[in-house]
Tab-separated table of C-alpha atoms and ligand atoms in Angstrom:
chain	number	residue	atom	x	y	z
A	1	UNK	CA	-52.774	-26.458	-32.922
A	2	UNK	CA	-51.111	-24.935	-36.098
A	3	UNK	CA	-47.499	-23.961	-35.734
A	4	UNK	CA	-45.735	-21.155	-37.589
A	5	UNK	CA	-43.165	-22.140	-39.813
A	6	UNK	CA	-40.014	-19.474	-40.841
A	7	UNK	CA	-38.042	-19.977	-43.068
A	8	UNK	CA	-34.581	-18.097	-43.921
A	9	UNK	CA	-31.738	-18.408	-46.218
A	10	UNK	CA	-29.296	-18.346	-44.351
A	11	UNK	CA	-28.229	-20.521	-41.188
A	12	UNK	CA	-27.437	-17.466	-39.318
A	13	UNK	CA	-30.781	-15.687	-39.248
A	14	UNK	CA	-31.805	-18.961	-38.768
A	15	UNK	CA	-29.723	-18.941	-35.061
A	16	UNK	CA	-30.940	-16.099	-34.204
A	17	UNK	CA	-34.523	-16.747	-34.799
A	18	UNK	CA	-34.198	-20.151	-32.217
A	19	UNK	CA	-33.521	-18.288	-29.477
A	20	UNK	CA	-37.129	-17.532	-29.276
A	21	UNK	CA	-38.774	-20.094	-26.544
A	22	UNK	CA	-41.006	-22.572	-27.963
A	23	UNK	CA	-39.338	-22.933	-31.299
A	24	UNK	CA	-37.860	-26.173	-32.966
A	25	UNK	CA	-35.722	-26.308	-36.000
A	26	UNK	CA	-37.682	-28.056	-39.018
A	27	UNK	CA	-35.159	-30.641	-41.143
A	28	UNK	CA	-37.074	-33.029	-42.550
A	29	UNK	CA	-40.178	-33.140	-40.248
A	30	UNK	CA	-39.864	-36.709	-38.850
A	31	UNK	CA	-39.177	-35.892	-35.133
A	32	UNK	CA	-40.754	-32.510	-34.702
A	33	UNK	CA	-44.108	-32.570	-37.081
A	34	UNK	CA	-44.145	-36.263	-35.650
A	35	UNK	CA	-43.570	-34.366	-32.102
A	36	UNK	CA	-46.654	-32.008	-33.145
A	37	UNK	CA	-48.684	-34.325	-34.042
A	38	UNK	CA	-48.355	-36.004	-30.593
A	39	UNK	CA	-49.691	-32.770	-28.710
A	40	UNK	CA	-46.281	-32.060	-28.043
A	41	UNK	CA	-47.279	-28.181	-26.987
A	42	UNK	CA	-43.538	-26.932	-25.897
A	43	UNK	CA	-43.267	-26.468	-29.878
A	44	UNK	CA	-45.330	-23.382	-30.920
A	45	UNK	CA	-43.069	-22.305	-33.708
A	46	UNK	CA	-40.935	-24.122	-36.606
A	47	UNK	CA	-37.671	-22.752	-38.131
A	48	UNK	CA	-35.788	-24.051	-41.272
A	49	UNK	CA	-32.852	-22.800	-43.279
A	50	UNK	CA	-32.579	-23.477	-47.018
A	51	UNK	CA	-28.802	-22.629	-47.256
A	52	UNK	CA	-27.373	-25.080	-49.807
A	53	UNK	CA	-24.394	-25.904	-47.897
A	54	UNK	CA	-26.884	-27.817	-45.637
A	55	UNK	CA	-28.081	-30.342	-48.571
A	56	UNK	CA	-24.481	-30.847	-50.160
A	57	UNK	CA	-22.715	-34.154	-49.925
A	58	UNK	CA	-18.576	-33.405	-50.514
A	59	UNK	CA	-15.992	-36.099	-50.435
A	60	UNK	CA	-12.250	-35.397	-51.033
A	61	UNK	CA	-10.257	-38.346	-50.769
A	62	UNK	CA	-11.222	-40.044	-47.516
A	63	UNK	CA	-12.882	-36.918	-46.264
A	64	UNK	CA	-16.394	-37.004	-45.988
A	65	UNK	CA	-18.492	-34.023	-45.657
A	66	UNK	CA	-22.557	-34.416	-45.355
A	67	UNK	CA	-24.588	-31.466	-44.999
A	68	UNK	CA	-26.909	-31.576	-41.974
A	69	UNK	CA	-30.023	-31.859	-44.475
A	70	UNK	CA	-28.717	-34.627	-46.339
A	71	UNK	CA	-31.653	-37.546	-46.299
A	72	UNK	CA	-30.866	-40.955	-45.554
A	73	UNK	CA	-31.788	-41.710	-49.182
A	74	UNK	CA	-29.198	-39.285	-50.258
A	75	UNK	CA	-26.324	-40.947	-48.415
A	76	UNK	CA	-27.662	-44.834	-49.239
A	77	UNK	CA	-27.433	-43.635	-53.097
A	78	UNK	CA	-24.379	-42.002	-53.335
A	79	UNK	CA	-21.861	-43.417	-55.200
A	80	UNK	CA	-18.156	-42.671	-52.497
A	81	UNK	CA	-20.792	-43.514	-49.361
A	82	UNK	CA	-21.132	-47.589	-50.318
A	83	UNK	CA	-19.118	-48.408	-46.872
A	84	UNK	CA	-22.179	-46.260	-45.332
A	85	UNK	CA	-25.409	-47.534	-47.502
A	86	UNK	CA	-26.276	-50.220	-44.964
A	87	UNK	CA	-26.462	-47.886	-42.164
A	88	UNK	CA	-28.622	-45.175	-44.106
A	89	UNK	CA	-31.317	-47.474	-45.392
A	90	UNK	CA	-31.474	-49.000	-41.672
A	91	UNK	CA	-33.428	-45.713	-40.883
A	92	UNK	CA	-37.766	-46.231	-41.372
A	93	UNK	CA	-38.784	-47.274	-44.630
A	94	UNK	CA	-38.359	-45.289	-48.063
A	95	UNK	CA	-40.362	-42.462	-47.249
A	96	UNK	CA	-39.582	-41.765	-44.263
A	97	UNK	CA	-35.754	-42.536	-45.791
A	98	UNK	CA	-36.697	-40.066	-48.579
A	99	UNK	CA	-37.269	-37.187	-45.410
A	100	UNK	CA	-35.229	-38.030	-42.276
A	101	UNK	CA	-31.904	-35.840	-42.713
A	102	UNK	CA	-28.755	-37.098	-41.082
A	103	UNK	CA	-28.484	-33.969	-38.639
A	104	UNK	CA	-31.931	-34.887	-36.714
A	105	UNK	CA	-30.483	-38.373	-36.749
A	106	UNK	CA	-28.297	-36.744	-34.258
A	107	UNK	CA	-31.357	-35.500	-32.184
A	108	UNK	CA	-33.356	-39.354	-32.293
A	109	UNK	CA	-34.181	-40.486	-29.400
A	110	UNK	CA	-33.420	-44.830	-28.956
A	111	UNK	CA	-35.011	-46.830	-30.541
A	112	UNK	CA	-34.284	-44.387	-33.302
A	113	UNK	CA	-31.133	-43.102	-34.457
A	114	UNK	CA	-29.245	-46.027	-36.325
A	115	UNK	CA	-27.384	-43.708	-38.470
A	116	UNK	CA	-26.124	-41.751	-35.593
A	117	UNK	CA	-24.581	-45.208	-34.211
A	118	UNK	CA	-22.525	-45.483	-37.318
A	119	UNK	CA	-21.361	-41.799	-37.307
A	120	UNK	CA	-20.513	-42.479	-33.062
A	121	UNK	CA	-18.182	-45.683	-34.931
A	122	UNK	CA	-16.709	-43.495	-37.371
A	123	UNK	CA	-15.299	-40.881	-34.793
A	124	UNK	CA	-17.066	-38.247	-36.909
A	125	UNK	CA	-17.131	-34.318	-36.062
A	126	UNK	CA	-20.128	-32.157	-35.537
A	127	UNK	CA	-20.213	-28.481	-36.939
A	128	UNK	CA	-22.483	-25.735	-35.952
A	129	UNK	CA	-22.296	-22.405	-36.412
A	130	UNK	CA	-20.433	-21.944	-33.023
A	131	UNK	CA	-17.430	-24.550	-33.920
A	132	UNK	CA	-16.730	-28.154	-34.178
A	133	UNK	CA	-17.638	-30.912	-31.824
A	134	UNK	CA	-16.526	-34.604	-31.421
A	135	UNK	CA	-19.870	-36.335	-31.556
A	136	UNK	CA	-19.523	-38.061	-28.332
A	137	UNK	CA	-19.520	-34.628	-26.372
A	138	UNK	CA	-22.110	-33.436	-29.048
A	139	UNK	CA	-24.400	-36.402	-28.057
A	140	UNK	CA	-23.900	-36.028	-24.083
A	141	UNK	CA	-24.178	-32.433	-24.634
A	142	UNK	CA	-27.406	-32.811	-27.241
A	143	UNK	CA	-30.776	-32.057	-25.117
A	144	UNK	CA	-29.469	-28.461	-24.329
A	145	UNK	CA	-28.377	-27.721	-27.982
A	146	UNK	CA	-29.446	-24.982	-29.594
A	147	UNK	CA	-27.023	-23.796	-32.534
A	148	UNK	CA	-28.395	-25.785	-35.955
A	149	UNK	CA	-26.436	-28.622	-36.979
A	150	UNK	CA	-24.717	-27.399	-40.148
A	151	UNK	CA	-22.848	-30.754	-40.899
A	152	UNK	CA	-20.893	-33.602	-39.962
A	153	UNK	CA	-17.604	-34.541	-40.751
A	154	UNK	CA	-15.615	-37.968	-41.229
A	155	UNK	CA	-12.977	-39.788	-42.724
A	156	UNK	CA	-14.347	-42.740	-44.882
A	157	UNK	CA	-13.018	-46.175	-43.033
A	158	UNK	CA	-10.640	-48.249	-44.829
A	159	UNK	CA	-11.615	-51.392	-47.332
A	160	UNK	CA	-14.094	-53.545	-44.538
A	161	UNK	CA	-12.748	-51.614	-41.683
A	162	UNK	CA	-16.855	-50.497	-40.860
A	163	UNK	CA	-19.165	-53.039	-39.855
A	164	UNK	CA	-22.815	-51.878	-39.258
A	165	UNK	CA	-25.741	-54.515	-37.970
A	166	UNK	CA	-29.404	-53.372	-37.099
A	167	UNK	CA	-31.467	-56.242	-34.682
A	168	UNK	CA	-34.763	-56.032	-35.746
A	169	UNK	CA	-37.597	-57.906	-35.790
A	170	UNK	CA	-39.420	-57.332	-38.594
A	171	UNK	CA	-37.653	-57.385	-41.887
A	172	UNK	CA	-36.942	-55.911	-43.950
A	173	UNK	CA	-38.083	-52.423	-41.930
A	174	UNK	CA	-38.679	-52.400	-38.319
A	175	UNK	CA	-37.759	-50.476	-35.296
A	176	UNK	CA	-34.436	-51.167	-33.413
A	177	UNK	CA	-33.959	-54.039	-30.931
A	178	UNK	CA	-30.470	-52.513	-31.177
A	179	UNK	CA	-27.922	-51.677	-33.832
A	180	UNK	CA	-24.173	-51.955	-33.267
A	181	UNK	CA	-21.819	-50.440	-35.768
A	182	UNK	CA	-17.907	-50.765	-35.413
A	183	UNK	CA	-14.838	-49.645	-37.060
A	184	UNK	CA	-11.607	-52.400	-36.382
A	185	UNK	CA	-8.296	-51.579	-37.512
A	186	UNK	CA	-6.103	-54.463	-38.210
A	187	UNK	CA	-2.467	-55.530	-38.030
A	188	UNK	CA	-0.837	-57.454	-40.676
A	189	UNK	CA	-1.121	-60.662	-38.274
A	190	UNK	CA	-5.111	-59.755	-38.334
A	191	UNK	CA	-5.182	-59.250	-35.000
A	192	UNK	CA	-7.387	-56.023	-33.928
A	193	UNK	CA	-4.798	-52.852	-33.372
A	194	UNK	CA	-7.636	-50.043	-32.700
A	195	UNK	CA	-11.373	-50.850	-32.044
A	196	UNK	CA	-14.319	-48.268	-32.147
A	197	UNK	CA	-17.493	-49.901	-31.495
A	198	UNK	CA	-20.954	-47.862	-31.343
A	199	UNK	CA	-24.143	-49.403	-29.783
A	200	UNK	CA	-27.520	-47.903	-30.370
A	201	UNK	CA	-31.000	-48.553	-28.070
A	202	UNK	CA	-28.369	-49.481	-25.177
A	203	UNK	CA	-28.764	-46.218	-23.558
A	204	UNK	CA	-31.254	-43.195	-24.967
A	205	UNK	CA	-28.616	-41.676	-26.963
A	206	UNK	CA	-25.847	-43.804	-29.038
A	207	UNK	CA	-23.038	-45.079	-26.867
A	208	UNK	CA	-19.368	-46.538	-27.083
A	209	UNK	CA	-18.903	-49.906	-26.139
A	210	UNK	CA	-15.294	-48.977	-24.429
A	211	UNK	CA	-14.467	-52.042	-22.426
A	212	UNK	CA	-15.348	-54.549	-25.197
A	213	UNK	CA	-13.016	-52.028	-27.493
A	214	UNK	CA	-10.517	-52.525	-24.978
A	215	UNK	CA	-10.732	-56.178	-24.408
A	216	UNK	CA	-10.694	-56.457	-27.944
A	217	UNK	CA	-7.479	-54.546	-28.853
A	218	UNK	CA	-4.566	-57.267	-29.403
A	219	UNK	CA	-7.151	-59.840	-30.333
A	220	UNK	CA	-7.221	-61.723	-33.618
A	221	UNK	CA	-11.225	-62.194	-34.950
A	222	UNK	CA	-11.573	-65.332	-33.547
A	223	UNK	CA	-14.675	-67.421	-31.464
A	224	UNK	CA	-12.295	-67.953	-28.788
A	225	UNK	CA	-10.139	-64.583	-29.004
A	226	UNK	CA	-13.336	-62.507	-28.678
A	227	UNK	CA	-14.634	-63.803	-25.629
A	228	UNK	CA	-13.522	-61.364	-23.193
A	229	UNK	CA	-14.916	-58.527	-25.846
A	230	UNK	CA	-18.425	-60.477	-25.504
A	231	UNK	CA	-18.450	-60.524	-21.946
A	232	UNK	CA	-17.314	-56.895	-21.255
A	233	UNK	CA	-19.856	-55.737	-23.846
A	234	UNK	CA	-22.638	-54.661	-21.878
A	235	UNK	CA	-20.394	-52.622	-19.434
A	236	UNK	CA	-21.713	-49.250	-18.684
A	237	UNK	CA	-25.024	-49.875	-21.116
A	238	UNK	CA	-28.507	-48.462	-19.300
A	239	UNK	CA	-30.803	-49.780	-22.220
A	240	UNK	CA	-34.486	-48.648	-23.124
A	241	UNK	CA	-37.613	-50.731	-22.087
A	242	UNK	CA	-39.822	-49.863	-24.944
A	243	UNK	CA	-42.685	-52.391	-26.830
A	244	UNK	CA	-39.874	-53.618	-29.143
A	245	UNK	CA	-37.931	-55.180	-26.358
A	246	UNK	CA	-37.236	-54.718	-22.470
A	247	UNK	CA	-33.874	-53.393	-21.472
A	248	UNK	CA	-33.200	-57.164	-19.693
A	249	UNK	CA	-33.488	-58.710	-23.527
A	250	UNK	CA	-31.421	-56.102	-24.860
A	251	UNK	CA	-28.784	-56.672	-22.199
A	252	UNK	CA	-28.753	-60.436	-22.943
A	253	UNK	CA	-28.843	-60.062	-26.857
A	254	UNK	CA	-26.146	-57.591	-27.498
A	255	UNK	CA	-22.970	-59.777	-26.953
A	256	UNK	CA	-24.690	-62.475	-29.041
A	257	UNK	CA	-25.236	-59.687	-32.045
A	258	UNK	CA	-21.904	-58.279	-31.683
A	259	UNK	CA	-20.256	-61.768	-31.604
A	260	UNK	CA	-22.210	-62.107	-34.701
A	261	UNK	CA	-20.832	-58.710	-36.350
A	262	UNK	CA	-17.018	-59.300	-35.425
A	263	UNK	CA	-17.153	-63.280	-36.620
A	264	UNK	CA	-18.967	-61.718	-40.109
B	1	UNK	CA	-52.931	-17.333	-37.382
B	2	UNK	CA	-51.224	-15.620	-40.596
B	3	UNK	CA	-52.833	-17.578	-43.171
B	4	UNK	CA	-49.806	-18.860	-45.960
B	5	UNK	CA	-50.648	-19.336	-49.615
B	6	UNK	CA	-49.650	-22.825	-51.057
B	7	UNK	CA	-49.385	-23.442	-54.545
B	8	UNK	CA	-48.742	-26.819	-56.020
B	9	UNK	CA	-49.511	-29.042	-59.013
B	10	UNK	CA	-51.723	-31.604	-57.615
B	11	UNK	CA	-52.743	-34.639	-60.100
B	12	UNK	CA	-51.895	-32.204	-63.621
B	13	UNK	CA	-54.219	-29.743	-62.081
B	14	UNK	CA	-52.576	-26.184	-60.633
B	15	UNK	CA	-53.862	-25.789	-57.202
B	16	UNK	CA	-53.615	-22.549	-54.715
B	17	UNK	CA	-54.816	-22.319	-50.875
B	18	UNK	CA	-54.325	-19.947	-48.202
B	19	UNK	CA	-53.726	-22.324	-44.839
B	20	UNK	CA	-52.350	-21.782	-41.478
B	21	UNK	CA	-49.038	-21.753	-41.396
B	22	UNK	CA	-47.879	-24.871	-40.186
B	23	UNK	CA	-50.697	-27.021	-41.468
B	24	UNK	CA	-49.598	-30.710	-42.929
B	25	UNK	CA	-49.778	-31.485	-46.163
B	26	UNK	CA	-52.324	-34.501	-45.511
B	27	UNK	CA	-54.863	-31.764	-43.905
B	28	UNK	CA	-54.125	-29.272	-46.658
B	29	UNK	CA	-55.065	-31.933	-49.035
B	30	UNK	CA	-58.205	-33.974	-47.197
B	31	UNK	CA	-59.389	-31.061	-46.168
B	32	UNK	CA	-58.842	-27.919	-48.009
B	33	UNK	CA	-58.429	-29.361	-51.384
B	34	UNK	CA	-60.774	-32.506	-51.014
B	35	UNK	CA	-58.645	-34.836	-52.066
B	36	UNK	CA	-58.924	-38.036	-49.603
B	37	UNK	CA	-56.910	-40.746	-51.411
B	38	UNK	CA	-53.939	-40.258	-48.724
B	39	UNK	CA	-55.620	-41.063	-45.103
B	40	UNK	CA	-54.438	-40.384	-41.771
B	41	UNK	CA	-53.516	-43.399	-40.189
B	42	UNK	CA	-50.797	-42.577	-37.351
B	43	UNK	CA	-50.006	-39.278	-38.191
B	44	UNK	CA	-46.642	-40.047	-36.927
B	45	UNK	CA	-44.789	-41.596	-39.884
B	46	UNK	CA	-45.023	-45.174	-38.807
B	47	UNK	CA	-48.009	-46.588	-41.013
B	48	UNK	CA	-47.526	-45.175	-44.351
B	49	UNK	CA	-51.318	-44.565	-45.395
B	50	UNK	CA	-50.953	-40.942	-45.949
B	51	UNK	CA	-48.189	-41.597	-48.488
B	52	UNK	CA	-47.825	-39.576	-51.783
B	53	UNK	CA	-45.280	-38.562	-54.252
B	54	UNK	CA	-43.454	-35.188	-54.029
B	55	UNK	CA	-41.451	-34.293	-57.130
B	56	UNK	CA	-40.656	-38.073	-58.027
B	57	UNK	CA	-40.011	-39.361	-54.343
B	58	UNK	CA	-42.367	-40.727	-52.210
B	59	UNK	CA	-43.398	-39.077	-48.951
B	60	UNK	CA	-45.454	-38.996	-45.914
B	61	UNK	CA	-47.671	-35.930	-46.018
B	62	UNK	CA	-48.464	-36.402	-42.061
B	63	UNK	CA	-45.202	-35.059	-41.364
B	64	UNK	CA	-44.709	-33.089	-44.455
B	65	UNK	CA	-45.763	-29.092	-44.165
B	66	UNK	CA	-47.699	-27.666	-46.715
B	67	UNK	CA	-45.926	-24.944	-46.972
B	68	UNK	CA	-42.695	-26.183	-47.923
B	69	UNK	CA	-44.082	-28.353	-51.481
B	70	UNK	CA	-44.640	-24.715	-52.935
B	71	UNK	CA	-43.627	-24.802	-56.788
B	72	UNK	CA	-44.122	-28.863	-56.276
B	73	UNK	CA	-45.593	-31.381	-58.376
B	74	UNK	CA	-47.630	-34.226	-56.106
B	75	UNK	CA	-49.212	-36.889	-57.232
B	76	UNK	CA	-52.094	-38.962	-54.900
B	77	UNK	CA	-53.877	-41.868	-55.700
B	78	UNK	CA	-56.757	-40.215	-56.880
B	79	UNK	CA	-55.072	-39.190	-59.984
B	80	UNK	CA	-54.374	-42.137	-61.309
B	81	UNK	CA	-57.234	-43.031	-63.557
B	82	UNK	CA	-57.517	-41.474	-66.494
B	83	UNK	CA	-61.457	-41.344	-68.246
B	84	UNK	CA	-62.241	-44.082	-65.690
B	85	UNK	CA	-59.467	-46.542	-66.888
B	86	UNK	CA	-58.252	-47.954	-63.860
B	87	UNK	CA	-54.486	-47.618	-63.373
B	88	UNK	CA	-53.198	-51.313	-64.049
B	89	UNK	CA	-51.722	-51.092	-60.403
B	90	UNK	CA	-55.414	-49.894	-59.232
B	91	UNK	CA	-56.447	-53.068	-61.660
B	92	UNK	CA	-53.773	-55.018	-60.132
B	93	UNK	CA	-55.150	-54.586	-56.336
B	94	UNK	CA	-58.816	-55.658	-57.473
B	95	UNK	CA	-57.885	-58.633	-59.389
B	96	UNK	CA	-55.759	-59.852	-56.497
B	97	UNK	CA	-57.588	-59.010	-53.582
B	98	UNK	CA	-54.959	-57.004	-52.544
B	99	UNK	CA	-57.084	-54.787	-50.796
B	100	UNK	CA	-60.035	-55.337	-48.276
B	101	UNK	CA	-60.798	-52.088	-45.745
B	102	UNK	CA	-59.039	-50.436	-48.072
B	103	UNK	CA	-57.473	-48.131	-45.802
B	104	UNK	CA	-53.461	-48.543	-46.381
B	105	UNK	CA	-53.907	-48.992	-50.162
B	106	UNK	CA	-53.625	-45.721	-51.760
B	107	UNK	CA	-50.195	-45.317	-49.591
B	108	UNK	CA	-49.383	-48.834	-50.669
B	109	UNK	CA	-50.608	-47.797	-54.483
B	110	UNK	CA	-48.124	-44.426	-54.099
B	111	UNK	CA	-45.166	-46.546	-53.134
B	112	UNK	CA	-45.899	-49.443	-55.804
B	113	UNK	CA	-46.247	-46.504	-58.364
B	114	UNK	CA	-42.630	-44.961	-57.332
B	115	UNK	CA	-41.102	-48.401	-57.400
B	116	UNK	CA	-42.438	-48.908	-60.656
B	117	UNK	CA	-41.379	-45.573	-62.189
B	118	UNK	CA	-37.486	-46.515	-61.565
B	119	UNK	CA	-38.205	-50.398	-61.593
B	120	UNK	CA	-40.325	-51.790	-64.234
B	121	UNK	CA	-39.370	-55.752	-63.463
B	122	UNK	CA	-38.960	-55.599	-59.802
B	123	UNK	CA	-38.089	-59.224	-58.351
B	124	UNK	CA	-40.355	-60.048	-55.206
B	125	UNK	CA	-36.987	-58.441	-52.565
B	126	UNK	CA	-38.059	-55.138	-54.184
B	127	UNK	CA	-41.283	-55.068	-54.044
B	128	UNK	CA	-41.023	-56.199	-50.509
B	129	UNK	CA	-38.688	-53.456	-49.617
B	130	UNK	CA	-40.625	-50.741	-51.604
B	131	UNK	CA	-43.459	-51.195	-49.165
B	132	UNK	CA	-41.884	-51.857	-45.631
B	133	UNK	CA	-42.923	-48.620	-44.919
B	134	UNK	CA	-46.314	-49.338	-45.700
B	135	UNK	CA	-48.540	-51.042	-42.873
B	136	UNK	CA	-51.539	-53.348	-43.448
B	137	UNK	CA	-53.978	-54.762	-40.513
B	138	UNK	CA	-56.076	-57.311	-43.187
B	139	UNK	CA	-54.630	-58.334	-45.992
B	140	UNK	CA	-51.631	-60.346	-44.523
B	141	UNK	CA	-49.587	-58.394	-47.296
B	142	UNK	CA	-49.035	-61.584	-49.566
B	143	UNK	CA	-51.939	-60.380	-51.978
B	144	UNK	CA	-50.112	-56.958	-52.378
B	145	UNK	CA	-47.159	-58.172	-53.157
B	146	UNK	CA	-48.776	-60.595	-55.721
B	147	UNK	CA	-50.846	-57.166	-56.610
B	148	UNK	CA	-47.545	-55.126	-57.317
B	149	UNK	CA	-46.072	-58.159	-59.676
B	150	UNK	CA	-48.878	-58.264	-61.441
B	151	UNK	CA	-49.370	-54.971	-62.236
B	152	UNK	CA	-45.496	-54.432	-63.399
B	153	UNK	CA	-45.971	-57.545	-65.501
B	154	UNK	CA	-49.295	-56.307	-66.966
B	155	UNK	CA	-47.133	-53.125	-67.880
B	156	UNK	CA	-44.460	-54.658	-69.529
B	157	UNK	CA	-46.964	-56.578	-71.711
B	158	UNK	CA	-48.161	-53.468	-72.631
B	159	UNK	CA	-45.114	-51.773	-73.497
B	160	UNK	CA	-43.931	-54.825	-75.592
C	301	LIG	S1	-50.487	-41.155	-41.265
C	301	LIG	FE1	-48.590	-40.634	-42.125
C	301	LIG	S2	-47.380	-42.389	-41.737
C	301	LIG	FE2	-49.253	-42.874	-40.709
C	302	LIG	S1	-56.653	-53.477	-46.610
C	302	LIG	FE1	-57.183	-52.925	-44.593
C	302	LIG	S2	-55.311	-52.098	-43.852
C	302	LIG	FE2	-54.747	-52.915	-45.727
């Protein structure tokens, strides 16, 4: 079945046009035309926006501002977004990289979604037409959403203060066994004085890792000193079973990998 | 269905359709326009077959809308030749026995051709990475690799 595609200028008319039932908004096609393609018949009608705020990349300083139709190739290229490259080409291969805009990134369901792990680590803030939302209440909130993503916002993590890893096993593009991205502020000493870590594909949405960030606080980077981190890492996960991996595996990998990405 | 006029430059050539609104860019091109280089593998943007090049970037037409490459300049596979000269990629995949069903390789030609177009010397990592998006169920990949070397070598020879 064909589905109608509108498309407005601005993000507004845009809104309003969404409250209709059965429509989906179109950013760069890989969920929804993917969704379509499936047989996925709740989605009888397609909306975009072509308002150029939404495809605008604007850093002042350490303030990072991505517009919600950025692609993934956008963000690995850009010259102020090196800390973030790694993250951006961890999303599908270059086509798909050339396509997938960081706002549906937002919307992927695990295994998908790397990026959004990174931008769960970096604290950053969704915007929408209706107001600003941290991301972890955007994500929890994200199956009922309905106001187009218009951006989202971030301050760029201090020299090596973001680590990103993707599990995969095919290389160099494959789907998720999990990603884990993390941003660790450090004391003089070195030991760890604020710890966000992200995990992606250990629940369907990105989640925090809050009792390893805890048991991790006070700690210096060490084998030994991370221990505790390792073992309280899969507190609170609920991880997919999908062909990639089964949510047992993913339990019993994750505090290897993120041993891994705080020993880096 | 409201029938929507596309208009793009396909291959050099200007091309114009009416299709339904909606329709993807691989249909409007296999089936409207009869062009049937890209195929429909997955038609979910995991196997790379339909690939082709949008305005310089490479792209997966199964999940692209026809509708929004108005005013856009695509190239497929089947423009490649020119007076029945092989492209030296196209040369490349014969030579090597990069290709056997066939089916992946004009999406594995389009994303060799954008490498190529920014990357004349590619080391073996690029090529590699330039097709990870690319699947292939014969050839064991190895040959296309070889396939993608050759040709950029071949090219540089030429341009020297
Ligand atoms: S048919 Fe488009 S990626 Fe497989
Ligand atoms: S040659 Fe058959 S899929 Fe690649």
């Amino acid at each position: 079945m064909a589905l109608a595609l509108q498309t407005y200028a601005t993000v507004k008319d845009a809104n309003a046009a969404l409250k209709a039932a059965g429509t989906r908004y179109l950013g760069g096609g890989t969920l929804v035309v993917r969704a379509a393609n499936e047989g996925d018949v709740s989605v009888s009608g397609l909306i975009r926006s072509t308002e150029p705020s939404l495809s605008t990349i604007a850093v002042a300083g350490d303030k990072v501002r991505i517009g919600a139709s950025v692609t993934m190739a956008a963000i690995a290229h850009h010259p102020d977004l090196d800390a973030l490259a790694k993250a951006a080409r961890a999303v599908g291969g270059p086509a798909i990289r050339n396509m997938a805009t960081v706002g549906g990134n937002l919307f992927a369901p695990a295994p998908y979604g790397d990026f959004a792990v990174a931008l769960l680590a970096l604290d950053a803030t969704i915007s929408t037409d209706d107001g600003d939302t941290p991301i972890e209440t955007f994500l929890a909130n994200r199956d009922g959403s309905r106001a187009i993503v218009t951006s989202v916002s971030f301050t760029l993590p201090k020299a090596d203060s973001f680590r990103f890893l993707k599990v995969s096993r095919v290389k160099p593009k494959g789907v998720s066994v999990l990603s884990i991205a993390s941003v660790l502020e450090r004391s003089p000493d070195g030991t760890v004085s604020s710890a966000r870590i992200a995990l992606g594909c250990m629940a369907d949405r990105p989640m925090r890792a809050i009792a390893a960030e805890k048991a991790l606080t006070g700690r210096s980077l060490t084998k030994d000193s991370i221990a505790p981190a390792l073992a309280a890492a899969r507190d609170g996960t609920s991880p997919i079973t999908d062909p990639i991996a089964s949510a047992w595996y993913r339990n019993e990998v994750l505090p290897v990998h993120l041993g891994r990405l705080l020993l880096a | 269905m409201a029938k929507v006029p596309v208009q793009f430059t396909l291959n050099g050539s200007d091309k114009a359709e009416f299709v339904d609104s909606g329709t993807t860019l691989l249909h409007a091109l296999r089936d409207k326009i009869g062009d049937t280089s890209p195929k429909g593998g997955c038609h979910q943007g995991t196997c790379g077959a339909c690939s082709v090049i949008i305005d310089g970037e490479l792209r997966l037409s199964c999940l692209t809308l026809a509708e929004t490459c108005n005013g856009a300049t695509i190239s497929t596979t089947s423009g490649l030749s020119e007076s029945g000269v092989l492209h030296p990629l196209q040369r490349a995949f014969l030579d090597t026995f990069a290709t056997q069903c066939g089916f992946c390789t004009p999406g594995m030609i389009m994303a060799a051709k954008v490498l190529l177009d920014h990357t004349p010397n590619p080391s073996r990592d690029e090529v590699v990475e330039a097709l990870s998006g690319n699947i292939c169920r014969c050839t064991g990949y190895e040959p296309i690799i070889q396939a993608v070397l050759t040709a950029a070598r071949s090219n540089s020879q030429n341009a020297a």
